[in-house]
Coordinates of C-alpha atoms and ligand atoms in Angstrom, one line a residue:
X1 CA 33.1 -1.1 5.1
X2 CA 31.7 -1.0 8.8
X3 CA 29.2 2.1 9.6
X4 CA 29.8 3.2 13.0
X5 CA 28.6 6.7 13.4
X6 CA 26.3 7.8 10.7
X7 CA 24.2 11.5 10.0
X8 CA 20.2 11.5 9.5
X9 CA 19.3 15.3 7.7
X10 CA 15.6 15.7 7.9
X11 CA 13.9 15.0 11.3
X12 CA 10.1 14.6 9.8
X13 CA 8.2 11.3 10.5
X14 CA 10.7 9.2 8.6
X15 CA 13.7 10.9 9.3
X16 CA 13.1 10.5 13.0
X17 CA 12.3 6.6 12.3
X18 CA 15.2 5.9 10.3
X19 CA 17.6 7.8 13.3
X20 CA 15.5 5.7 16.1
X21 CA 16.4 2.7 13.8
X22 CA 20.4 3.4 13.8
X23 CA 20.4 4.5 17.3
X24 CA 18.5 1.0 18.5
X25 CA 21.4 -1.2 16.6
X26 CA 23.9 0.8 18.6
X27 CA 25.2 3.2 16.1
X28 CA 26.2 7.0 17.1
X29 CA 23.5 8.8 15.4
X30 CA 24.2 12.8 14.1
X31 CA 20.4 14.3 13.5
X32 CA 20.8 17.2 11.3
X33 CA 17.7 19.7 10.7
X34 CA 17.0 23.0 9.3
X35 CA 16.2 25.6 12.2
X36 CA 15.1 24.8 15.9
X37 CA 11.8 24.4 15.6
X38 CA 12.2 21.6 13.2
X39 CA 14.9 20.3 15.6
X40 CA 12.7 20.3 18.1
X41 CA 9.8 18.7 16.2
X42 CA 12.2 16.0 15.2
X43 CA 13.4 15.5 19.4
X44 CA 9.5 15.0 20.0
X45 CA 8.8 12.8 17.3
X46 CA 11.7 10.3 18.7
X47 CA 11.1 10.9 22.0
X48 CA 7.1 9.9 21.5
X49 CA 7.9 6.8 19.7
X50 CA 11.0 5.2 22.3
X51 CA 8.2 6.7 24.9
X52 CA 5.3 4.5 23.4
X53 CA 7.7 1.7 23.8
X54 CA 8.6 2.1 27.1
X55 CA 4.6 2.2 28.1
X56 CA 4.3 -0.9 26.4
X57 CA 7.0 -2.6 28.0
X58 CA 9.0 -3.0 25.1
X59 CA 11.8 -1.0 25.9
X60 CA 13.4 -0.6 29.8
X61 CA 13.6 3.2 30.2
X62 CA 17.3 3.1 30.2
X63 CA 17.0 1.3 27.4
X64 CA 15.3 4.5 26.0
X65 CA 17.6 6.8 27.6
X66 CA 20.5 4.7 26.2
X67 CA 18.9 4.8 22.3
X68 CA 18.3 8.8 22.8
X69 CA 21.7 9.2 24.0
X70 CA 23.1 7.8 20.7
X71 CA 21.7 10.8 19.3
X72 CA 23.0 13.6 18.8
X73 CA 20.9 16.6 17.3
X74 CA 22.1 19.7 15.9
X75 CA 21.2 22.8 12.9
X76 CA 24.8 22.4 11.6
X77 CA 25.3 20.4 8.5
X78 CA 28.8 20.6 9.2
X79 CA 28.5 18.6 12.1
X80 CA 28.8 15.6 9.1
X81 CA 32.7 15.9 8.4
X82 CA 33.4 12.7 10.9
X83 CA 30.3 10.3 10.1
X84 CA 31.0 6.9 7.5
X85 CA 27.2 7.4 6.3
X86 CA 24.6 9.9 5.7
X87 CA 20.8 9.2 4.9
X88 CA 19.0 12.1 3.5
X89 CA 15.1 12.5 4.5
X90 CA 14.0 15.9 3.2
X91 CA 10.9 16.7 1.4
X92 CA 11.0 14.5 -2.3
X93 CA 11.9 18.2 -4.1
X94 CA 14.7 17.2 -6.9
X95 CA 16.2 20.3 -6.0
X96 CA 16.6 20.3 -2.6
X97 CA 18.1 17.1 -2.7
X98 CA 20.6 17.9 -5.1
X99 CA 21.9 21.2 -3.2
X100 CA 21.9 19.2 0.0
X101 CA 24.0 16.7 -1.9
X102 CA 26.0 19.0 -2.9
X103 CA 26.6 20.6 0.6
X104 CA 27.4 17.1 1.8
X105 CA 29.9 16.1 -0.7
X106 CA 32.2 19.2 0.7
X107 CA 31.7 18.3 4.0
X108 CA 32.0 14.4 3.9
X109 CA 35.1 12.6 3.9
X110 CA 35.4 11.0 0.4
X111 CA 34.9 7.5 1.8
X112 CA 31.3 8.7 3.1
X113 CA 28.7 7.0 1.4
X114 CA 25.7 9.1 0.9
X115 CA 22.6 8.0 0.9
X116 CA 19.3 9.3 0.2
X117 CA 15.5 7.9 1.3
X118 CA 13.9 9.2 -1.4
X119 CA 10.6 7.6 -2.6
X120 CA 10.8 7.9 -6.3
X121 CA 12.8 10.1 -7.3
X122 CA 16.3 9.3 -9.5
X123 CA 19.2 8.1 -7.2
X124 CA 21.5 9.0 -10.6
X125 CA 20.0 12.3 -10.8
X126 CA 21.6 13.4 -6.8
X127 CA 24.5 10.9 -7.3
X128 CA 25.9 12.9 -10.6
X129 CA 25.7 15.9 -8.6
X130 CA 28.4 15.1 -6.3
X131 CA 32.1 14.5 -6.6
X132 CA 31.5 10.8 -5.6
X133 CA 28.4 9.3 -7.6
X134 CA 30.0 5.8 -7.2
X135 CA 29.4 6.4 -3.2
X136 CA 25.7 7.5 -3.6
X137 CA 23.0 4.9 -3.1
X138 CA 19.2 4.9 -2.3
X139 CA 18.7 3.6 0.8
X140 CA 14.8 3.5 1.0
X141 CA 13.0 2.5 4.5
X142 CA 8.8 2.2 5.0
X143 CA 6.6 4.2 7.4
X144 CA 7.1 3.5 10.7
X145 CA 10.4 3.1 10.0
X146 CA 11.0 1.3 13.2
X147 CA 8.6 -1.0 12.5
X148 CA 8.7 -2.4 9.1
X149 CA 11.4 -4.6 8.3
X150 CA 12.4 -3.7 4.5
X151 CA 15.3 -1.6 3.5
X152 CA 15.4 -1.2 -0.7
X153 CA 18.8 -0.6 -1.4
X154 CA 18.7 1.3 -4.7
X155 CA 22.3 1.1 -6.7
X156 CA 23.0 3.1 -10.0
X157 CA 24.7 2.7 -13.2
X158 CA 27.9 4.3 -11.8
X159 CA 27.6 2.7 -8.3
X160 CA 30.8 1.5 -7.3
X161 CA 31.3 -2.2 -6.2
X162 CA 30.8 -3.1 -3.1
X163 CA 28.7 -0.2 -1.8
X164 CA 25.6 -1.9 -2.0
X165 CA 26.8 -4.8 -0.3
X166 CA 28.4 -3.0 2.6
X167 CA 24.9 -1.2 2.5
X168 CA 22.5 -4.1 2.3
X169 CA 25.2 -5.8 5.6
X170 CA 24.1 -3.1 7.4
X171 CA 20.4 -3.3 6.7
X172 CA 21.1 -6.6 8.0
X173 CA 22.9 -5.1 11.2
X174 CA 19.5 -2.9 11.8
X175 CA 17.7 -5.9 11.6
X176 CA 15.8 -4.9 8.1
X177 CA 15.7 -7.0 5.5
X178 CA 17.7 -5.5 2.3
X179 CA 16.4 -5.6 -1.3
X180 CA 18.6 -4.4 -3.6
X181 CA 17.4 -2.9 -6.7
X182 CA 18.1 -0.7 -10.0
X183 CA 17.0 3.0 -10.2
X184 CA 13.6 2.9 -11.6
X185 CA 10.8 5.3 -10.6
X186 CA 9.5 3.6 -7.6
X187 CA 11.7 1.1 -6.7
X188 CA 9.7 -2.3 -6.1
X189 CA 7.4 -1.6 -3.2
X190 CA 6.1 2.4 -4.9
X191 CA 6.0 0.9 -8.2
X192 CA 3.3 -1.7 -7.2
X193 CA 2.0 0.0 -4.1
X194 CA 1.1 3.2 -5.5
X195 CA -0.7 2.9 -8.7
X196 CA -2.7 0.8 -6.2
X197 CA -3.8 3.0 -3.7
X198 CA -4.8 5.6 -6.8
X199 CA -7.0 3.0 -8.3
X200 CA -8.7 2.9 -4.4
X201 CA -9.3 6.7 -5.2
X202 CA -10.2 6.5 -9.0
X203 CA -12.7 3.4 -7.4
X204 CA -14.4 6.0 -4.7
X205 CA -14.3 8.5 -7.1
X206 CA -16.0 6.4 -9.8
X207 CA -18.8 5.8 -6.7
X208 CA -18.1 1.8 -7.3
X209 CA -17.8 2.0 -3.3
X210 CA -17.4 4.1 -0.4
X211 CA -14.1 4.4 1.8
X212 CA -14.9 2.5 4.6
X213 CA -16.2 -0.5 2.5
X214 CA -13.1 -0.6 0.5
X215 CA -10.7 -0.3 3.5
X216 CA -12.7 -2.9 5.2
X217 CA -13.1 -5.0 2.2
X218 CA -9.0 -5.4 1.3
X219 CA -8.4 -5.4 5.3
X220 CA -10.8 -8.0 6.2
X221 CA -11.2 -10.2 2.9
X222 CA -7.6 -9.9 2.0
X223 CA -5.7 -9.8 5.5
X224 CA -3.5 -6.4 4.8
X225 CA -2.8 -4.7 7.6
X226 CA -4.6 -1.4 6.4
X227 CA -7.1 -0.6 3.9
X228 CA -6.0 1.7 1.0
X229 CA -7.4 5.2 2.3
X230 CA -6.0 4.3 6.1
X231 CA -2.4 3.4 4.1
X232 CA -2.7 6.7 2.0
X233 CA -3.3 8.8 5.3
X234 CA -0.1 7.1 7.3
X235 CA 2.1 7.1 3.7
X236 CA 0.8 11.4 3.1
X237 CA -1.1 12.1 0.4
X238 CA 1.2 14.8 -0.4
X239 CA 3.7 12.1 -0.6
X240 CA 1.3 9.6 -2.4
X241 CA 0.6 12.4 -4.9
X242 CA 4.6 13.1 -6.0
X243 CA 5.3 9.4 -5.9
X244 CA 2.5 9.1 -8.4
X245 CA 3.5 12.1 -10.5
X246 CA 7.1 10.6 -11.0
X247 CA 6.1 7.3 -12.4
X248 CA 3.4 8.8 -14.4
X249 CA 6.2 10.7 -16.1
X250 CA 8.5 7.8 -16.4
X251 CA 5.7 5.5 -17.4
X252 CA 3.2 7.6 -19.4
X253 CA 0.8 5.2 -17.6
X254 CA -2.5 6.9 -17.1
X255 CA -3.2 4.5 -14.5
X256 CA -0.5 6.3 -13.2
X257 CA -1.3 9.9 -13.6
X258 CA -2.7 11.1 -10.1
X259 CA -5.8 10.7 -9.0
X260 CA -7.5 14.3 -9.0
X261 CA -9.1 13.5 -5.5
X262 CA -5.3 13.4 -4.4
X263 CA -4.7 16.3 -5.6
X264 CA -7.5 18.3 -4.0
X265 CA -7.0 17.1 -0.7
X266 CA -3.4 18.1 -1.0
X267 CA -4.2 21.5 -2.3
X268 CA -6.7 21.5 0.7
X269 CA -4.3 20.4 3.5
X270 CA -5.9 17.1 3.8
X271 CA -2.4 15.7 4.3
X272 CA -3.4 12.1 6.6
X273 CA -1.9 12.3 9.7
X274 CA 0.5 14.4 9.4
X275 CA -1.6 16.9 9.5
X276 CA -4.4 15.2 11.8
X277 CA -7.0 15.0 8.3
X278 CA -7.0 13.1 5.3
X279 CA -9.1 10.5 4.7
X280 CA -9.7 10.3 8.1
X281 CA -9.1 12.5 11.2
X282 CA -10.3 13.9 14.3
X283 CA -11.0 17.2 13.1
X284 CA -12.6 16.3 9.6
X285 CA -12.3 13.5 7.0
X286 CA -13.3 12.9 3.3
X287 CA -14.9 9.7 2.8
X288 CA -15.6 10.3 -0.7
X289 CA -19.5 11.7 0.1
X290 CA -20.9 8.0 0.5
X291 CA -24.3 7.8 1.8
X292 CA -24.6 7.4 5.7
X293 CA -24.5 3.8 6.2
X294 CA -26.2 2.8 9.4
X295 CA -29.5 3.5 8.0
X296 CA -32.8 1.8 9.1
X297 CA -33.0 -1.4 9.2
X298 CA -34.4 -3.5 6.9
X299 CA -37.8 -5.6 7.6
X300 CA -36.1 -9.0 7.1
X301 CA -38.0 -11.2 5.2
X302 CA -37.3 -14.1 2.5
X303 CA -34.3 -14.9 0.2
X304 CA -33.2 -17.3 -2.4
X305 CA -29.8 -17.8 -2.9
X306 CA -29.1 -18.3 -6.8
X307 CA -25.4 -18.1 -8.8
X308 CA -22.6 -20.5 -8.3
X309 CA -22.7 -23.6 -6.1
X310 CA -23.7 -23.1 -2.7
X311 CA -23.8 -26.2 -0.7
X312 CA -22.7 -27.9 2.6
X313 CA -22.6 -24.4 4.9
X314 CA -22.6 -22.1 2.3
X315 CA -24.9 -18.8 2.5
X316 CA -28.1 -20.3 1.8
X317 CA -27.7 -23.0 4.9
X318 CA -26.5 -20.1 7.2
X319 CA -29.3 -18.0 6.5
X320 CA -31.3 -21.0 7.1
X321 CA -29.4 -21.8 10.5
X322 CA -30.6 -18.2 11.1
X323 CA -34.3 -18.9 11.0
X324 CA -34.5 -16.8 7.4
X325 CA -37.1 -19.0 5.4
X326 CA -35.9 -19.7 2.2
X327 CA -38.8 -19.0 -1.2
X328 CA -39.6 -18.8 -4.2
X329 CA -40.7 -15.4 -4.3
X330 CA -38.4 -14.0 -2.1
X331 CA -37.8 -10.6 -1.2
X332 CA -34.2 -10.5 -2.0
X333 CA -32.2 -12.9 -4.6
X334 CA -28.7 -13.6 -3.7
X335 CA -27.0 -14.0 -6.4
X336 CA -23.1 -15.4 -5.8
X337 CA -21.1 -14.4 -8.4
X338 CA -17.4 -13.3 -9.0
X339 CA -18.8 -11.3 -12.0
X340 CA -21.7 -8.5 -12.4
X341 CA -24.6 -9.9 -12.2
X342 CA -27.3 -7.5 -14.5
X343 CA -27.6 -10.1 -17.2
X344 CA -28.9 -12.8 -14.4
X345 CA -31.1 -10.4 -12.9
X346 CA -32.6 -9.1 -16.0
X347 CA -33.9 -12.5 -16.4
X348 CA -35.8 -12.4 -13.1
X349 CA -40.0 -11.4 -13.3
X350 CA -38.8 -8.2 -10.7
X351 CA -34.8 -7.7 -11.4
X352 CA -35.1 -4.8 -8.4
X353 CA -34.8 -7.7 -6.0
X354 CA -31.4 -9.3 -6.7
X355 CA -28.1 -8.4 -5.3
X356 CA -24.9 -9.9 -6.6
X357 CA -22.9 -11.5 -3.7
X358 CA -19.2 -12.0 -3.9
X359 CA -17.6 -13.7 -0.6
X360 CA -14.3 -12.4 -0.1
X361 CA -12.0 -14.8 2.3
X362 CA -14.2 -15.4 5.7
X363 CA -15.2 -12.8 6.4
X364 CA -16.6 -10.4 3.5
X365 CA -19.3 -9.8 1.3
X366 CA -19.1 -7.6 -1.3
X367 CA -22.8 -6.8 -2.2
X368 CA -23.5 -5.8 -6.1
X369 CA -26.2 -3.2 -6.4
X370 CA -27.0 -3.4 -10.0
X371 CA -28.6 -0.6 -11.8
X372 CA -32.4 -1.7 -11.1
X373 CA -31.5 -3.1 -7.3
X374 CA -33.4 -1.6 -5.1
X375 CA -32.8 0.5 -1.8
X376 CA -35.3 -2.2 -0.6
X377 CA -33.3 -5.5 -1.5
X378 CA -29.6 -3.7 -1.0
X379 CA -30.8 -3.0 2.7
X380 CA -31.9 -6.3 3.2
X381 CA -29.1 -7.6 1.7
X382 CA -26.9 -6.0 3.7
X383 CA -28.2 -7.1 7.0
X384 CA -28.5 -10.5 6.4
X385 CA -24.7 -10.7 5.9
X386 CA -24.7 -8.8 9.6
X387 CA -26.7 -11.8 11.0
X388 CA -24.6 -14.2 9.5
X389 CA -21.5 -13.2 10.8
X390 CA -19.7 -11.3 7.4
X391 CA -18.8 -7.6 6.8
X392 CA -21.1 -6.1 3.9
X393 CA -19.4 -4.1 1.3
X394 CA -21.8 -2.4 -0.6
X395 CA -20.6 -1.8 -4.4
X396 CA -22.0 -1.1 -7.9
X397 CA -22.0 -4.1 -10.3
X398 CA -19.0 -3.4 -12.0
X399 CA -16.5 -6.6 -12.9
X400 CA -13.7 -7.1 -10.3
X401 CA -16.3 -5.7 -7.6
X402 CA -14.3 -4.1 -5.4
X403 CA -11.5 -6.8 -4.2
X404 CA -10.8 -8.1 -7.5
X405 CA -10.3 -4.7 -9.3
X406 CA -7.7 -3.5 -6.6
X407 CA -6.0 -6.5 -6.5
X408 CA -5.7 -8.4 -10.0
X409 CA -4.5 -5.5 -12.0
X410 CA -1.4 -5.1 -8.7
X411 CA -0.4 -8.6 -8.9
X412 CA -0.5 -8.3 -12.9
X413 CA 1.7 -5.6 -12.5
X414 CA 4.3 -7.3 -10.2
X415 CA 4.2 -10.1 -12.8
X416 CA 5.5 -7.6 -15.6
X417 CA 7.6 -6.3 -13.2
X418 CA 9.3 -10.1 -13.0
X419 CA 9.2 -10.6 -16.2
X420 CA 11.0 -7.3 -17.2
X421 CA 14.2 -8.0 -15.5
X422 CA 13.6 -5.9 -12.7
X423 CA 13.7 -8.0 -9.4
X424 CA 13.0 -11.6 -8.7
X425 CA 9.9 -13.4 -7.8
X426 CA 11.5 -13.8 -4.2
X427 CA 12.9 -10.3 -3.8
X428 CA 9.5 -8.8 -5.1
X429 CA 7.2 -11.2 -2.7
X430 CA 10.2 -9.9 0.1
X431 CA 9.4 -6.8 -0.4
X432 CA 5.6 -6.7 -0.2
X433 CA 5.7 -8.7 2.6
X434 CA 8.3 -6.8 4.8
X435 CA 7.5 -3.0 3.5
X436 CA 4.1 -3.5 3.9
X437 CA 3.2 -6.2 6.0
X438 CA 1.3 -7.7 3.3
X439 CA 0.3 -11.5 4.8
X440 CA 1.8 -12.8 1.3
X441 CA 3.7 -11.4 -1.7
X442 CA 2.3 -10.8 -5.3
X443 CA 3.2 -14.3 -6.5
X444 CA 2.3 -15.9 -3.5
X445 CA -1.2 -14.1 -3.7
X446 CA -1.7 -15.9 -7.4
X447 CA -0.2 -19.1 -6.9
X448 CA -3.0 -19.5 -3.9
X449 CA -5.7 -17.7 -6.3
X450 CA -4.9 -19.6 -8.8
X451 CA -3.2 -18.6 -11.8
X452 CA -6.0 -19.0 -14.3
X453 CA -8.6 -17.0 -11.8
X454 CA -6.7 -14.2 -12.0
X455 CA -6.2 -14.4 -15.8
X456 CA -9.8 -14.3 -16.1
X457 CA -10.7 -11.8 -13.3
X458 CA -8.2 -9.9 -15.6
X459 CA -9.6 -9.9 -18.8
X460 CA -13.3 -9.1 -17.4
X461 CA -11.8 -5.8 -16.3
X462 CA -9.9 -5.4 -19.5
X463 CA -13.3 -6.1 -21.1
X464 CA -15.4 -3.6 -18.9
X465 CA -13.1 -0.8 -18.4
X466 CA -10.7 -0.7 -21.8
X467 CA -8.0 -0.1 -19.7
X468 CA -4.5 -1.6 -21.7
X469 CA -2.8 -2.3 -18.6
X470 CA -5.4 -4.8 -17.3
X471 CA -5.1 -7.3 -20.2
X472 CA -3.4 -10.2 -18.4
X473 CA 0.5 -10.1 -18.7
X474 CA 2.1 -12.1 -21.9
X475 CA 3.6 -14.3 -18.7
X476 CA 0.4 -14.6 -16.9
X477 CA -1.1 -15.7 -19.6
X478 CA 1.2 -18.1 -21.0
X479 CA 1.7 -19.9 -17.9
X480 CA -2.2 -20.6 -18.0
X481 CA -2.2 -21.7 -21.7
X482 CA 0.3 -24.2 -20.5
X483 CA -1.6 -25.4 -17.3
X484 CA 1.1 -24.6 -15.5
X485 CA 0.2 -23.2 -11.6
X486 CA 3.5 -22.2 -9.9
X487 CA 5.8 -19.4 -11.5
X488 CA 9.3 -20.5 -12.2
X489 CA 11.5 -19.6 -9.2
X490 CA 15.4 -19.1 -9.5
Ligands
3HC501 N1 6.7 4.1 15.3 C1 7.2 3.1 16.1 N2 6.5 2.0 16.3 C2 5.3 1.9 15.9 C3 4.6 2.9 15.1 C4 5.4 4.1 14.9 N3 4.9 5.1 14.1 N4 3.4 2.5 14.8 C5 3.3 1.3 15.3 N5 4.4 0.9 16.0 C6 4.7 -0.3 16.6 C7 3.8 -0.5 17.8 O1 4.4 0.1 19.0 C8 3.7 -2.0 18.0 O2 4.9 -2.5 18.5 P1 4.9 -3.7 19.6 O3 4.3 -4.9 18.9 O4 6.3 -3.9 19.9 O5 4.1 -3.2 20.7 C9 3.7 -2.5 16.5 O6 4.3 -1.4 15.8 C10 2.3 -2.7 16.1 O7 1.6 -1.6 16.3 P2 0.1 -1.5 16.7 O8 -0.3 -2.8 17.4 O9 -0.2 -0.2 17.4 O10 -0.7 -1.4 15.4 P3 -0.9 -2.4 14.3 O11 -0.8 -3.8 14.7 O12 -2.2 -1.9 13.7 O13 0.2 -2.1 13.3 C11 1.3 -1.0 11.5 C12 0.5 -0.8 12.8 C13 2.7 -1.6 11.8 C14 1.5 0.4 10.9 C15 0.5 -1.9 10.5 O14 -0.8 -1.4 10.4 C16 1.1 -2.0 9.2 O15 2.0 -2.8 8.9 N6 0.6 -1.2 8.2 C17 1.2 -1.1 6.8 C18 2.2 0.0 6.8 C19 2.8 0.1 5.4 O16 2.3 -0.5 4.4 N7 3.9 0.8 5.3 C20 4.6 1.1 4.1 C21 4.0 2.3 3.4 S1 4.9 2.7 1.9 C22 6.2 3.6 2.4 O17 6.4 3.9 3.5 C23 7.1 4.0 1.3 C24 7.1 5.5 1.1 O18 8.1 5.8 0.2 C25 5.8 6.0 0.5

């Protein structure tokens, strides 16, 4: 089936995207919203983002005039009788969604296919409220819309066939890339993404860092595009928080169950940009209460470098390149490590002076205070990774530091994911990469990690935090038993 002309309802952030996104690939575009004042919200939102374009010479401005005259906007649902498609983009409220189904179904041809964006919420639930389940899909895009290049394309138990494919050609058409995948809570991308971003929160809430060395630390040391807390602020927290509510109740995970920091920032209106403060803002941010961080400088003096091999132009020879003196009774002991590091500095005649150092890609630091470090040693630790050229991330001396506890229990859960039946190694890489601009997928990530690293990164946390979910995957775990480094691909 070809899509020519095609209704958007709901004009918010993604709504508007998504409409921009048909209106580019030269389809007729009907832009449906509630009352003028949301119409007219939605108009600025596309008219800001084909604007931005045109100022950086990405788009002619009749270019721009030609995409906004694609679109047509109106407060009439019935407006819909002549278009082949409809994607819904209304607030994720079950209800909602099934009365605007409802509405749509009367007004649609029966050969419409209806689709709705929904984040998490079950595609069967809105498709067995209409006349025409087998023509309901979830077609699920990524903020900005216009940007990111993955469309999930969520079929159902009662899908009939062939919509998904005539759906996932014209993700192709709009220059996406199409995913198609069953109706779990989630999807692929929210499934993984999520529980993520509410371990970032649990983390700053648990005072193992503070939100600008987290964001830094998964931005810098792990290449993503944004940090957690920037992500949560562009994604809505409000959003972030109902996302995690639904697969909490599907899973009974409580890695799942939302953060409570979520939920009094939503309660409070601390929204992320949508509402100019979350996170971060210009008129107020939460950043978890972490101490000020440019404080004094320290008065620089020795260091030994201790821990895991550090040769050729490792730390110790780029402090020395520095004109730091290296001794024996130094005022701080770096201590490299992928692991806590109380048990070494125990050992030491003054345990107040050692700092765990974890370097993170090449550009990170994370720093380990443990609980005897002192304000003294952290400081000085802390600028000598300034001198040297790497960001510090200051963080207590829990296992995983800060990188490694983010990121091993994610990719763990992308391997159950695989090994569930859910999506493929390819699709599931696919998707991290082109919904989030992640610089490699999940599997990807732990074939360059190396398999057994992550095994063991996994089981320290297991071991320090009791948490069932971060006991390595039965896959994960196999596949190390048996020396093997790649996952089997299709
Ligand atoms: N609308 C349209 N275009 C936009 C845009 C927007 N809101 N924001 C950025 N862009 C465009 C810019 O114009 C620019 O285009 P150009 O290269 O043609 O000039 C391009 O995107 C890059 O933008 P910038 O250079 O300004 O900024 P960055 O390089 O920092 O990239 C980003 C911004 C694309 C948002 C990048 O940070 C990124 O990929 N972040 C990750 C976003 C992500 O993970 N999204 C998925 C969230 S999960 C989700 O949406 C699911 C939901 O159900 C919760």
């Amino acid at each position: 089936m070809a899509f020519e002309r095609v209704g958007v309802v709901g004009l918010g952030t993604m709504g508007a995207g998504i409409a921009e996104v048909f209106a580019r690939a030269g389809l007729r575009v009907i832009g449906v919203e509630a009352d003028a004042e949301a119409l007219a919200r939605g108009r600025g939102h596309l008219e800001r983002s084909t604007g931005k374009a045109v100022d950086k010479g990405r788009l002619a401005p009749e270019q721009r005039d030609e995409i906004l005259g694609r679109i047509t906007l109106t407060t009439s649902r019935e407006d819909l009788r002549d278009v082949d498609l409809v994607v819904e983009a209304i607030p994720e409220i079950l209800d909602y969604k099934i009365s605007l189904f409802k509405d749509l179904d009367r007004i649609c041809e029966p050969g419409t296919v209806l689709a709705t964006n929904t984040s998490s919420l079950s595609v069967t639930a809105i498709a067995a409220a209409t006349g025409r389940p087998g023509r309901v899909v979830g077609m699920h895009f990524f903020n900005p819309a216009p940007v990111m290049k993955l469309v999930e394309v969520v079929g159902t138990v009662v899908t009939e066939p062939g919509v998904v494919a005539d759906v996932t050609a014209l993700a192709g058409r709009l220059g996406k890339t199409a995913v198609a995948v069953g109706d779990r809570a989630g999807f692929v991308v929210n499934r993984l993404l999520l529980p993520y971003l509410n371990h970032a929160a649990a983390l700053m809430e648990l005072g193992v860092a503070g939100r600008d060395d987290i964001d830094a630390a998964m931005r810098l040391g792990v290449g993503l595009p944004m940090g957690p807390f920037g992500l949560l602020d562009l994604i809505g927290l409000d959003t972030a928080y109902e996302v995690m509510g639904v697969l909490f109740d599907e899973t009974r995970d409580r890695r799942h169950a939302p953060s409570p920091l979520l939920r009094e920032l939503v309660t409070a209106g601390l929204l992320g940009r949508k509402s100019g403060r979350g996170f971060y803002g210009e008129s107020g941010a939460y950043d978890g209460g972490a101490p000020h961080r440019e404080q004094a400088r320290s008065r620089l003096g020795t260091f030994k470098v201790v821990g895991y091999e550090d040769e050729g132009d490792g730390l110790a020879e780029r402090l020395r390149a520095a004109g730091f003196k290296p001794s024996e009774d130094p005022d701080v002991v770096l201590c490299l490590a992928d692991r806590p590091v109380i048990e070494h500095a125990v050992r030491l005649p003054d345990p107040a002076r050692m700092v765990g150092v974890h370097l993170v890609g090449e550009q990170v630091a994370e720093l380990a205070s443990t609980a005897l470090t002192s304000e003294r040693a952290a400081t000085a630790a802390r600028d000598l990774m300034k001198i040297v050229g790497l960001t510090p991330v200051p963080c207590k001396d829990r296992a995983g530091f800060v990188v490694d506890a983010l990121l091993f229990p994610f990719l763990n859960d992308a391997v159950r994911m695989y090994d569930a039946g859910y999506a493929s190694i390819e699709d599931i890489d696919a998707a991290m990469r082109l919904g989030c601009g992640y610089p490699a997928g999940p599997f990807e990530m732990l074939e360059s990690f190396g398999l057994a690293r992550v095994r063991d990164g996994l089981r320290a946390l297991y071991t320090e935090y009791r948490e069932p979910a971060f006991a390595p995957a039965s896959l994960l775990d196999q596949l190390v038993t048996a020396d093997v480094s790649e996952f089997p691909r299709r």
